[in-house]
PDB file of C-alpha atoms in Angstrom:
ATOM      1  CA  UNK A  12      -6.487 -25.753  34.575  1.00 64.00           C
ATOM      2  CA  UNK A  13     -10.692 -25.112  33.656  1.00 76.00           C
ATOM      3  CA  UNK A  14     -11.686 -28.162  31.742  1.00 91.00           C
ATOM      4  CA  UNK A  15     -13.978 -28.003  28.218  1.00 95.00           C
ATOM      5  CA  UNK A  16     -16.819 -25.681  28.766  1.00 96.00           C
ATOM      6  CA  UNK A  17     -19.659 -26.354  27.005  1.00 97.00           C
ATOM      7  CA  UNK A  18     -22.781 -24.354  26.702  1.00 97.00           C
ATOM      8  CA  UNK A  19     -25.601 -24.042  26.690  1.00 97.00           C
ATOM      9  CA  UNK A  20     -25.688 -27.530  29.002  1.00 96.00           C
ATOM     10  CA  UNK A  21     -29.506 -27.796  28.120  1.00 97.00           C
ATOM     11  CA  UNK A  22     -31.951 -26.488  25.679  1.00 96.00           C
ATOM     12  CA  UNK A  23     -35.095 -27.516  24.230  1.00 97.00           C
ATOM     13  CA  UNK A  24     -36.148 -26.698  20.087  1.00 97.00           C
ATOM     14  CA  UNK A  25     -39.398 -27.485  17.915  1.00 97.00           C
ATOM     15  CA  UNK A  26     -38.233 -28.842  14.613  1.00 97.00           C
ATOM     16  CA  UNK A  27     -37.332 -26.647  11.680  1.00 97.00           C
ATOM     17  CA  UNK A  28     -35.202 -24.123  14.361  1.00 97.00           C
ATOM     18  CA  UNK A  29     -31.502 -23.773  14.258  1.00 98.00           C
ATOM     19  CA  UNK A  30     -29.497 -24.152  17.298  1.00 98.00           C
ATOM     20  CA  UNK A  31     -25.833 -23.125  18.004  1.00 98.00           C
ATOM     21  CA  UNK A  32     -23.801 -24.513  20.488  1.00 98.00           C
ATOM     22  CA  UNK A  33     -20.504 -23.239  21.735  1.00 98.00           C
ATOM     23  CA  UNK A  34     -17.463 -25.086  23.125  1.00 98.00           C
ATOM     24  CA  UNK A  35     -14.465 -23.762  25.005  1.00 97.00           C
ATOM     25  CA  UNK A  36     -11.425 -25.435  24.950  1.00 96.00           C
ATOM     26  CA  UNK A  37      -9.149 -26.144  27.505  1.00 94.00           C
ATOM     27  CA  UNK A  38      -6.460 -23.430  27.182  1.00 92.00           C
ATOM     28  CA  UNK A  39      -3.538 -24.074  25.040  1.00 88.00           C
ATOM     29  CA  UNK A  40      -5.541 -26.799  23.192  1.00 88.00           C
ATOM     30  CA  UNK A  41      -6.060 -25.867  19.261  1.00 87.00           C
ATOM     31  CA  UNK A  42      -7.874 -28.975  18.236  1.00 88.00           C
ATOM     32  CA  UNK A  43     -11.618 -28.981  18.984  1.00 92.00           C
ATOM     33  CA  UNK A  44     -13.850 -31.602  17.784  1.00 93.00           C
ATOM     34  CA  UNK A  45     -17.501 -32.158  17.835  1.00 96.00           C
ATOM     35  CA  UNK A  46     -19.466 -35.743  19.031  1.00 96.00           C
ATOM     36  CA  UNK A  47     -22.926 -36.864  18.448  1.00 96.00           C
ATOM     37  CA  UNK A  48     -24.635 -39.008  21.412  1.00 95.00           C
ATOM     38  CA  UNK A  49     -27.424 -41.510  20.928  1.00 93.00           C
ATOM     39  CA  UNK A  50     -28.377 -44.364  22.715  1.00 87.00           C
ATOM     40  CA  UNK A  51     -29.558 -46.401  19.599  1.00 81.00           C
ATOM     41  CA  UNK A  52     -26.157 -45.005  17.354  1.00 83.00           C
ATOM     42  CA  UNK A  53     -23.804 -43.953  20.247  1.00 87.00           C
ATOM     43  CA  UNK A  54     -20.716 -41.737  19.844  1.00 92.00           C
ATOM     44  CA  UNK A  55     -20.888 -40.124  16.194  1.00 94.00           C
ATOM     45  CA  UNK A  56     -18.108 -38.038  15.017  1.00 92.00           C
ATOM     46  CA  UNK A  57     -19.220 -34.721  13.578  1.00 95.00           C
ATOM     47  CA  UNK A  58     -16.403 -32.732  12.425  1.00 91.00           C
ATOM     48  CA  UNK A  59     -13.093 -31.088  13.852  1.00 90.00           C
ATOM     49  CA  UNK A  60     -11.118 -28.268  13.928  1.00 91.00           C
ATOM     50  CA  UNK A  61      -7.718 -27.257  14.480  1.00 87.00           C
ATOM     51  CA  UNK A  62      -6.190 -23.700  14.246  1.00 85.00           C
ATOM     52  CA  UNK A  63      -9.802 -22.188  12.698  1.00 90.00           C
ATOM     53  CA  UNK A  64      -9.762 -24.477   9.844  1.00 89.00           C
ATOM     54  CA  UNK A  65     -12.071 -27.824   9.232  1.00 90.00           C
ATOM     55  CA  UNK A  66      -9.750 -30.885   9.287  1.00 84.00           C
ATOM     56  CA  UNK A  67     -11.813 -33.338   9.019  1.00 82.00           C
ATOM     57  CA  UNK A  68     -15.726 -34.254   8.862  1.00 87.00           C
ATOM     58  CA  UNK A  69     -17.852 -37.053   9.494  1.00 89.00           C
ATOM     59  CA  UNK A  70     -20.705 -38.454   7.510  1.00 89.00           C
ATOM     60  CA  UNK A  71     -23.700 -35.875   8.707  1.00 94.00           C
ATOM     61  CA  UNK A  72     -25.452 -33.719   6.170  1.00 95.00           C
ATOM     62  CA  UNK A  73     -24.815 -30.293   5.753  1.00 95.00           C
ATOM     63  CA  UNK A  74     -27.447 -29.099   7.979  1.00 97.00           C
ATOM     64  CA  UNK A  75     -24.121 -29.718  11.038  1.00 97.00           C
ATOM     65  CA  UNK A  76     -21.538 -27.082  10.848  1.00 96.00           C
ATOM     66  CA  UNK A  77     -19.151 -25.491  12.756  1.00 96.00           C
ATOM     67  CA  UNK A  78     -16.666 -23.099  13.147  1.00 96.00           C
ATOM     68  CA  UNK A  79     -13.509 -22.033  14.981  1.00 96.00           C
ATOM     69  CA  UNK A  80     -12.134 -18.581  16.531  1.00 95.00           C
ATOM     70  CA  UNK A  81      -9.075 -17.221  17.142  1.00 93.00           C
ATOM     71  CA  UNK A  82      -9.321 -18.177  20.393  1.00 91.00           C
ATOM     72  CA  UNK A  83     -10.219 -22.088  20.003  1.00 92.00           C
ATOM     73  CA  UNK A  84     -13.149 -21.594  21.113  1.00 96.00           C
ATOM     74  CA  UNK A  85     -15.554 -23.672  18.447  1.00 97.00           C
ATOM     75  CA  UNK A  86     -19.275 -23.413  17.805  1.00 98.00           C
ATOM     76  CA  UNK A  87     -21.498 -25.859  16.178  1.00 97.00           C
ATOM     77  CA  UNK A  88     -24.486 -25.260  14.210  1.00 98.00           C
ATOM     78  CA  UNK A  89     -27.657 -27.293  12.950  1.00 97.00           C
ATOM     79  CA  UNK A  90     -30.294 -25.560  10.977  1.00 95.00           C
ATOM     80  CA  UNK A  91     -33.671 -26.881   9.954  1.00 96.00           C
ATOM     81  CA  UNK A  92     -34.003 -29.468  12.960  1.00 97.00           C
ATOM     82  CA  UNK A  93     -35.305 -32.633  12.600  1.00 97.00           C
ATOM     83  CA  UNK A  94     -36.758 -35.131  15.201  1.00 96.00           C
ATOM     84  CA  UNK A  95     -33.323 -37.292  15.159  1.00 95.00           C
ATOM     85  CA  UNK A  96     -31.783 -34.246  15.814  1.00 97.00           C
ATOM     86  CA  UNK A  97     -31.984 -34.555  19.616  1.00 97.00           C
ATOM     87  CA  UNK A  98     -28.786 -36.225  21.781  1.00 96.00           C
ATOM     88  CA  UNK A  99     -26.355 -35.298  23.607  1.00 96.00           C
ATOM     89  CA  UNK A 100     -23.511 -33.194  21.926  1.00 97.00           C
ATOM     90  CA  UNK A 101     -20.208 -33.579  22.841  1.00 97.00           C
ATOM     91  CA  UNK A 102     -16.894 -31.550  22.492  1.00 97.00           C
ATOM     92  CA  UNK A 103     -13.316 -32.292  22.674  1.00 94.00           C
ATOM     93  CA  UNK A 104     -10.196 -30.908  23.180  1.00 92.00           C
ATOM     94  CA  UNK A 105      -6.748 -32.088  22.353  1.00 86.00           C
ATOM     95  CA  UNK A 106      -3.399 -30.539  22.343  1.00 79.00           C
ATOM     96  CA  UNK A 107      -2.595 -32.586  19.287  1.00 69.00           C
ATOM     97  CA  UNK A 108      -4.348 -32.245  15.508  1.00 63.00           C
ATOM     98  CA  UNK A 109      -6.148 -35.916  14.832  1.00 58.00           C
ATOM     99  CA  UNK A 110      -4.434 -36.309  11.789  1.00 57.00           C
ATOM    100  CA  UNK A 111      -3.351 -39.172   9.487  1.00 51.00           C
ATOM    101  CA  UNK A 112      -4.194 -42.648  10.597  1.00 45.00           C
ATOM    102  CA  UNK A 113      -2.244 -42.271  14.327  1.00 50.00           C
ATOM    103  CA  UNK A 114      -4.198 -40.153  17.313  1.00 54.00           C
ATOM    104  CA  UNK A 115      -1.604 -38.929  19.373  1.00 57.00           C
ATOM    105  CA  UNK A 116      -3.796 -36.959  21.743  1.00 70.00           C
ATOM    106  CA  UNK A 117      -6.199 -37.903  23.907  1.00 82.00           C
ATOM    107  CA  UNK A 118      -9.306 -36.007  24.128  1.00 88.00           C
ATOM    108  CA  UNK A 119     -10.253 -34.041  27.002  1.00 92.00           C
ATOM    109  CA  UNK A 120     -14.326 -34.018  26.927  1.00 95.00           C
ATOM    110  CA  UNK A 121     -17.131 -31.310  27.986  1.00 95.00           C
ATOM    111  CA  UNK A 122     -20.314 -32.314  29.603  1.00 94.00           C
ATOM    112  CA  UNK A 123     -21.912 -31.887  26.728  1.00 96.00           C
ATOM    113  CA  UNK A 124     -25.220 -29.669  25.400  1.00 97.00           C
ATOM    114  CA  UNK A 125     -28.335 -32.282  25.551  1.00 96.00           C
ATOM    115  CA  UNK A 126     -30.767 -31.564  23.084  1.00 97.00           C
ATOM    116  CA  UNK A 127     -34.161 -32.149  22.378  1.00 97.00           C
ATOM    117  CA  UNK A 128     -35.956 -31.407  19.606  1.00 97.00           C
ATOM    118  CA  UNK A 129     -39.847 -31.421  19.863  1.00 96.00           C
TER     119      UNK A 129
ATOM    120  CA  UNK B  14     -16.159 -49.106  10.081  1.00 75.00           C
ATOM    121  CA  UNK B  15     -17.236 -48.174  14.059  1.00 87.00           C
ATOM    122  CA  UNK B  16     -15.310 -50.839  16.207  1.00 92.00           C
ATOM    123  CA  UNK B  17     -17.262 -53.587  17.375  1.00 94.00           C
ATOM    124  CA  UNK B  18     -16.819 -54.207  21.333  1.00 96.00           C
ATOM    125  CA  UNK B  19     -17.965 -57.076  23.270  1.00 95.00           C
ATOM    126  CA  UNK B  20     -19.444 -57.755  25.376  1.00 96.00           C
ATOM    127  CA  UNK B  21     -22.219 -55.260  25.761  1.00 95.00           C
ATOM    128  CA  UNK B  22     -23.190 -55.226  28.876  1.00 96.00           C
ATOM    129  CA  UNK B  23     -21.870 -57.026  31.849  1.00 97.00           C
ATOM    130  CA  UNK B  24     -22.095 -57.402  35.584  1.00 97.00           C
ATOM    131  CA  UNK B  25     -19.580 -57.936  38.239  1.00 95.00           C
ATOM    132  CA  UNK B  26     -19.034 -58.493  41.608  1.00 97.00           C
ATOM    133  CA  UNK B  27     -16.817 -56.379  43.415  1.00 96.00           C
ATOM    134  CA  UNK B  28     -13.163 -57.812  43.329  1.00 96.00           C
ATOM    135  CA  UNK B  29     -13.728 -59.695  39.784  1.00 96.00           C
ATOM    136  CA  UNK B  30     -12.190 -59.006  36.537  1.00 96.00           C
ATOM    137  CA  UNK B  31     -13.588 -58.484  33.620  1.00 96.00           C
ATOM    138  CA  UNK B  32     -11.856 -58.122  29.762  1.00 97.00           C
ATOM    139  CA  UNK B  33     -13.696 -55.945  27.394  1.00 97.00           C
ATOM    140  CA  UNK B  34     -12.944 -56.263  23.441  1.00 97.00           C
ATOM    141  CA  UNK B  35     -12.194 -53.896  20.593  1.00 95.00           C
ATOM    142  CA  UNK B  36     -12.437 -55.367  17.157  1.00 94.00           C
ATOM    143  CA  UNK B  37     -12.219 -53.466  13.407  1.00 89.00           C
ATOM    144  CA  UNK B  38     -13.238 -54.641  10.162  1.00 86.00           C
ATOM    145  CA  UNK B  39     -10.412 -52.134   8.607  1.00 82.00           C
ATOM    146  CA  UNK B  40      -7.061 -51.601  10.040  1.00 78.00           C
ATOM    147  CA  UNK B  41      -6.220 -50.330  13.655  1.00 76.00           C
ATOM    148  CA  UNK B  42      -3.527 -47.780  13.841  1.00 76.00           C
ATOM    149  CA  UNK B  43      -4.138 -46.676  17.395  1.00 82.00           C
ATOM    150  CA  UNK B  44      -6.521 -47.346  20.225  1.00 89.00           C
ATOM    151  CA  UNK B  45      -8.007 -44.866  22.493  1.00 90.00           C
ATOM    152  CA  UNK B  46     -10.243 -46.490  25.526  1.00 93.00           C
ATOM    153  CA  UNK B  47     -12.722 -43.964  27.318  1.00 95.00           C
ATOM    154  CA  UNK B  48     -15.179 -44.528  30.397  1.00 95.00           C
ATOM    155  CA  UNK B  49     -18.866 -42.695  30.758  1.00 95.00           C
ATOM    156  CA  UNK B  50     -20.290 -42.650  33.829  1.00 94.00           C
ATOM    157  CA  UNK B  51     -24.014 -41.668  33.447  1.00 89.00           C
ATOM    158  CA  UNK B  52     -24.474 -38.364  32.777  1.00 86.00           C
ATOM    159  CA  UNK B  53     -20.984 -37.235  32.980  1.00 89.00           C
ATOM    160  CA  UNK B  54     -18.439 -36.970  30.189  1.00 90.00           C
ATOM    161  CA  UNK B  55     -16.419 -39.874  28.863  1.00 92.00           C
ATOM    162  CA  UNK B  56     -12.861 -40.013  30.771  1.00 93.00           C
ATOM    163  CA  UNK B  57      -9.956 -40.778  28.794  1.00 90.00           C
ATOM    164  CA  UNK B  58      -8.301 -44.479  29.934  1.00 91.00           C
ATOM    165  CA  UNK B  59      -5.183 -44.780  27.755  1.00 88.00           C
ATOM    166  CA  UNK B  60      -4.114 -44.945  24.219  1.00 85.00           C
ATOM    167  CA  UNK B  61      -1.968 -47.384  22.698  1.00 86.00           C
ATOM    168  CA  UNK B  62      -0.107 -46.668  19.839  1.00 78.00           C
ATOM    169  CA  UNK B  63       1.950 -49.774  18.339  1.00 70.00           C
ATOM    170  CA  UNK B  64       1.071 -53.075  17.492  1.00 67.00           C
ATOM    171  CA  UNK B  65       1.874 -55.288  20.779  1.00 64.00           C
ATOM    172  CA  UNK B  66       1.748 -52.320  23.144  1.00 66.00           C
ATOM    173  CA  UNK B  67       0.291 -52.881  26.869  1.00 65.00           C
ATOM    174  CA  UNK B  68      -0.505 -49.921  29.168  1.00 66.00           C
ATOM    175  CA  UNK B  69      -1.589 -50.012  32.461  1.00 67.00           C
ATOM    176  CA  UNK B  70      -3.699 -47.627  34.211  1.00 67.00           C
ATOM    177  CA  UNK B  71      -4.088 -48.480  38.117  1.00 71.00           C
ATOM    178  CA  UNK B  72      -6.033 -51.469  38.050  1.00 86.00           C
ATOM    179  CA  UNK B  73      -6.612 -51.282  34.351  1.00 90.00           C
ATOM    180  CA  UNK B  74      -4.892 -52.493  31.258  1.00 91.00           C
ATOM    181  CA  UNK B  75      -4.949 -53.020  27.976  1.00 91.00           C
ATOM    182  CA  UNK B  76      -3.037 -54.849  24.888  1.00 90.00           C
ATOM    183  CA  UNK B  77      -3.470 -53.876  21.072  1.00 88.00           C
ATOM    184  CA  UNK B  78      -3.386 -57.052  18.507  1.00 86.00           C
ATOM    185  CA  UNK B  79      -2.463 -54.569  15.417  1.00 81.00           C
ATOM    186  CA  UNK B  80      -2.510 -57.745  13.185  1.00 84.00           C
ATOM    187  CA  UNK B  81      -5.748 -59.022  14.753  1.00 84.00           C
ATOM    188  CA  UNK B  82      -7.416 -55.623  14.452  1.00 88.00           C
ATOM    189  CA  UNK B  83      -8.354 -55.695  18.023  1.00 91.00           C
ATOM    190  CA  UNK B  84      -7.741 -54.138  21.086  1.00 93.00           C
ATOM    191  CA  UNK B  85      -8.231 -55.778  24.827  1.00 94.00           C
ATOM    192  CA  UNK B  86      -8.901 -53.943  27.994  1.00 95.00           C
ATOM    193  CA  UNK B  87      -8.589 -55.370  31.213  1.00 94.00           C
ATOM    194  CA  UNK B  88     -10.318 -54.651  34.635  1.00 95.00           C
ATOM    195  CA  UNK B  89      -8.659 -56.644  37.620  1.00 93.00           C
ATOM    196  CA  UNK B  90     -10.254 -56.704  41.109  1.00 93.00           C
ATOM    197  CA  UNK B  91     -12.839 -54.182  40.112  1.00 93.00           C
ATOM    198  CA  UNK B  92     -14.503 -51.549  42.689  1.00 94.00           C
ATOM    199  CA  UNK B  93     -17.482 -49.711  42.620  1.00 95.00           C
ATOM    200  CA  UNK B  94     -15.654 -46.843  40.760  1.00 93.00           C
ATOM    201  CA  UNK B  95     -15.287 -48.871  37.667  1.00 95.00           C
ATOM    202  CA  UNK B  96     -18.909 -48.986  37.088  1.00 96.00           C
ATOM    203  CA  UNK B  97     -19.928 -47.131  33.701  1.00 96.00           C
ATOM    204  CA  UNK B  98     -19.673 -47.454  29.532  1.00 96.00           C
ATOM    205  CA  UNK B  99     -16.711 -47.958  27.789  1.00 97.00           C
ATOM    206  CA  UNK B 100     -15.665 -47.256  25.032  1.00 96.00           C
ATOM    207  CA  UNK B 101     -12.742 -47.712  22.519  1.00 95.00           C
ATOM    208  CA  UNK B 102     -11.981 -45.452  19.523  1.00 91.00           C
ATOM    209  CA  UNK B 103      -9.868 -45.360  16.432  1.00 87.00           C
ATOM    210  CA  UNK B 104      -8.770 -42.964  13.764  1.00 80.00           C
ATOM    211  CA  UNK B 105     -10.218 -44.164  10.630  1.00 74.00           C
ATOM    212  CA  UNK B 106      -9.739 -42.026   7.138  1.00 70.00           C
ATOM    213  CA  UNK B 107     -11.011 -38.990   8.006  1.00 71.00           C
ATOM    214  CA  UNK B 108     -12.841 -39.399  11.303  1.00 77.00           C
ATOM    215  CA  UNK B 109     -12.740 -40.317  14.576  1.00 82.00           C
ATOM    216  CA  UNK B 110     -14.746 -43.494  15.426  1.00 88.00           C
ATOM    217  CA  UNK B 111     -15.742 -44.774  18.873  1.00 92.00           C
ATOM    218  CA  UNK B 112     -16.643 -48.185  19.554  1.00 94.00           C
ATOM    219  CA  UNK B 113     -20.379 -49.953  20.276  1.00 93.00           C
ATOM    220  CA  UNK B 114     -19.277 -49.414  24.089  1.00 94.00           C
ATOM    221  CA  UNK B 115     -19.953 -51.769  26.719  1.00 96.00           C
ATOM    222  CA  UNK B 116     -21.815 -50.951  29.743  1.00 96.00           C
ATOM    223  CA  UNK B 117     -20.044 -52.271  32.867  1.00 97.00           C
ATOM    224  CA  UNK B 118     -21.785 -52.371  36.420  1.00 97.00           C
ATOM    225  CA  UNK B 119     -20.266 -53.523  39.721  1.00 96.00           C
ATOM    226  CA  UNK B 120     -22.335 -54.400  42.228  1.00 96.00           C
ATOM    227  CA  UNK B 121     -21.009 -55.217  45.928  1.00 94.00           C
TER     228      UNK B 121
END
């Protein structure tokens, strides 16, 4: 079974760009969710997704979005980039929705898109 | 509400063990432990679900205090292999929060 794709693996913006990155699931997995990776705040959640539809969102400002396809394959935006912007971003898959207060699924990671923002 | 884990860094010998601690301010419903070696993906561990559960995951383990708020994992007779961050996570509201993480090295 192919593990979580992500792409691209490394890219380089000057502030005030947008970026989109783009994750692939593993197949058969319809929850996808999105991690931000600092060294000085460490592993941030963003927002995820499960069948197309935003379950649930961390607290980053609207500039971070995302979206899901048909396919569970899940993209993440950021518009208007900012210095702080740049770290490693992380996706997940799980066979199982994160939902309520119990995580039944563990999450299968991608190697993530590193970012810097110049 | 991000876990607090301690300690955040330590060394080892090859062969030693070594706990590592999850603790929340707000109540812990499930534990998730994860290991990042450097500049590869975290790797899930094992999640424990109920208050008092133990797993065990080769040479690893790890207990969940649900009434302490804290989660414990355990590295016995540790190898080169073990060396990395770690990190424990919990569903909180409406997110998914991972832990400070504690970088673990093993040296021979």
């Amino acid at each position: 079974k192919a593990g979580v794709t992500q792409t691209p693996r490394y890219l380089i913006k000057t502030r005030g760009q947008q970026v989109t990155l783009s994750c692939s699931p593993i197949s058969g997995h319809r929850s996808v969710s999105w991690y931000q990776q600092t060294p000085g705040q460490g592993l941030q959640f963003l927002f995820e997704y499960f069948s197309e539809t935003q379950r649930n969102k961390g607290n980053f400002p609207g500039r971070f979005s995302g979206r899901q396809f048909s396919n569970s394959r899940s993209e993440m935006n950021v518009s208007t980039l900012e210095l702080g912007d740049s770290a490693l971003y992380l996706c997940a898959s799980s066979p199982l929705e994160i939902q309520g207060r119990r995580v039944a699924g563990e999450l299968f990671f991608g190697e993530g898109s590193r970012l810097t923002v110049l | 509400q991000q876990p607090v884990q301690s300690p955040q860094a330590v060394i080892l010998r090859e062969g030693e063990d070594a706990v590592i601690n999850c603790s929340s301010s707000k109540a812990l419903y499930s534990v998730h432990w994860y290991r990042q070696k450097h500049g590869e993906a975290p790797v899930f561990l094992m999640i424990l679900l109920k208050g008092g559960e133990q797993k065990g995951h080769e040479k690893i383990s790890a207990s969940f205090n649900e009434k302490k708020q804290q989660s414990s994992l355990y590295l016995t007779a540790s190898q080169l292999s073990y060396s990395g961050t770690y990190f424990c996570g919990t569903f909180g509201g409406n997110q998914f929060y991972f832990g400070t993480g504690t970088s673990l090295t093993v040296i021979p």
